[in-house]
Amino acid sequence: MDESIRWRNMRTAPRDGSRILVTIRASEQGPGAVDLVYWSNGDRFGSDGWRSSDSTPGLIVTYAEPELKCWMPLPGVNMDATLRPPAWEGEDEKELDGSGI
């Protein structure tokens, strides 16, 4: 697997508006899942935060920092488009980026 395609700690996620994949933590609403999000610096539709990329004005899906477990860049154009990484299910965020060794 390409080294750039791996789960990383959220504190290193880009906050420049670029779209990334994130693992949403499991909760009483359901199991962990993967979503495509971007950082929004806030506008008339909402405040700063992570927004789902399929949000529309008036129906914005936002995630609080604690809801998001980790992130990865979008796969490159040469990657099989049918592949979607599973949600990261590790218990300890220290395992991200290979720091759990």
Coordinates of C-alpha atoms in Angstrom, one line a residue:
M1 CA 0.0 0.0 0.0
D2 CA 1.2 3.5 -0.8
E3 CA 2.7 5.1 2.3
S4 CA 0.5 8.2 1.8
I5 CA -2.6 6.1 2.1
R6 CA -2.7 5.3 5.8
W7 CA -4.7 6.6 8.8
R8 CA -3.1 9.6 10.6
N9 CA -3.8 11.5 13.9
M10 CA -6.4 14.2 13.5
R11 CA -4.1 16.9 14.9
T12 CA -2.1 16.7 11.7
A13 CA -5.1 17.0 9.4
P14 CA -5.0 19.9 6.9
R15 CA -7.2 22.8 7.7
D16 CA -6.9 24.5 4.3
G17 CA -10.3 23.4 2.9
S18 CA -8.9 20.3 1.1
R19 CA -11.1 17.2 1.2
I20 CA -9.9 14.3 3.3
L21 CA -11.2 10.9 4.5
V22 CA -11.9 10.6 8.3
T23 CA -13.0 7.8 10.6
I24 CA -16.0 8.8 12.7
R25 CA -15.9 7.3 16.2
A26 CA -18.5 4.6 17.0
S27 CA -21.3 6.0 19.2
E28 CA -24.8 5.2 20.3
Q29 CA -25.9 6.4 16.8
G30 CA -24.0 3.5 15.2
P31 CA -20.6 1.9 14.4
G32 CA -17.5 3.8 13.2
A33 CA -17.7 5.0 9.6
V34 CA -15.7 6.8 7.0
D35 CA -16.7 10.2 5.6
L36 CA -15.3 12.7 3.2
V37 CA -14.9 16.1 5.0
Y38 CA -13.1 19.4 4.7
W39 CA -12.2 22.1 7.2
S40 CA -14.4 25.2 7.0
N41 CA -13.2 28.5 8.5
G42 CA -16.9 29.4 9.1
D43 CA -19.3 31.4 7.0
R44 CA -22.9 32.5 7.1
F45 CA -24.0 28.9 7.2
G46 CA -21.9 27.8 10.3
S47 CA -18.9 28.2 12.4
D48 CA -15.3 26.8 12.1
G49 CA -15.2 23.1 12.0
W50 CA -15.1 19.8 10.0
R51 CA -18.0 19.6 7.5
S52 CA -19.1 16.6 5.5
S53 CA -18.4 17.3 1.9
D54 CA -21.9 16.5 0.8
S55 CA -23.4 19.2 3.1
T56 CA -25.5 21.9 1.5
P57 CA -26.4 25.4 2.8
G58 CA -29.2 25.0 5.2
L59 CA -28.3 21.3 5.9
I60 CA -24.7 21.3 7.0
V61 CA -23.3 18.2 8.6
T62 CA -20.5 19.2 11.0
Y63 CA -18.3 17.1 13.3
A64 CA -16.9 18.1 16.6
E65 CA -13.2 17.2 17.0
P66 CA -13.9 14.4 19.5
E67 CA -16.2 12.7 17.0
L68 CA -13.3 12.2 14.5
K69 CA -10.7 9.5 15.3
C70 CA -8.2 9.9 12.4
W71 CA -7.8 11.0 8.8
M72 CA -6.0 10.1 5.5
P73 CA -5.6 11.9 2.2
L74 CA -7.9 10.9 -0.7
P75 CA -6.5 8.0 -2.8
G76 CA -4.7 9.1 -5.9
V77 CA -6.3 8.9 -9.4
N78 CA -4.4 5.7 -10.2
M79 CA -6.0 3.8 -7.3
D80 CA -8.9 1.5 -8.0
A81 CA -12.0 3.7 -7.5
T82 CA -14.0 0.8 -6.0
L83 CA -11.6 0.6 -3.0
R84 CA -12.7 2.4 0.1
P85 CA -10.7 2.0 3.3
P86 CA -12.6 0.6 6.3
A87 CA -13.0 2.8 9.4
W88 CA -10.0 2.5 11.7
E89 CA -11.0 0.3 14.6
G90 CA -7.9 0.6 16.8
E91 CA -8.5 1.5 20.4
D92 CA -5.4 3.6 21.1
E93 CA -4.7 6.7 19.0
K94 CA -1.1 6.2 19.8
E95 CA -1.1 3.4 17.3
L96 CA -1.7 5.9 14.5
D97 CA 1.3 7.0 12.4
G98 CA 3.2 3.9 13.7
S99 CA 3.8 5.5 17.1
G100 CA 2.4 2.5 19.1
I101 CA 5.6 0.5 18.7

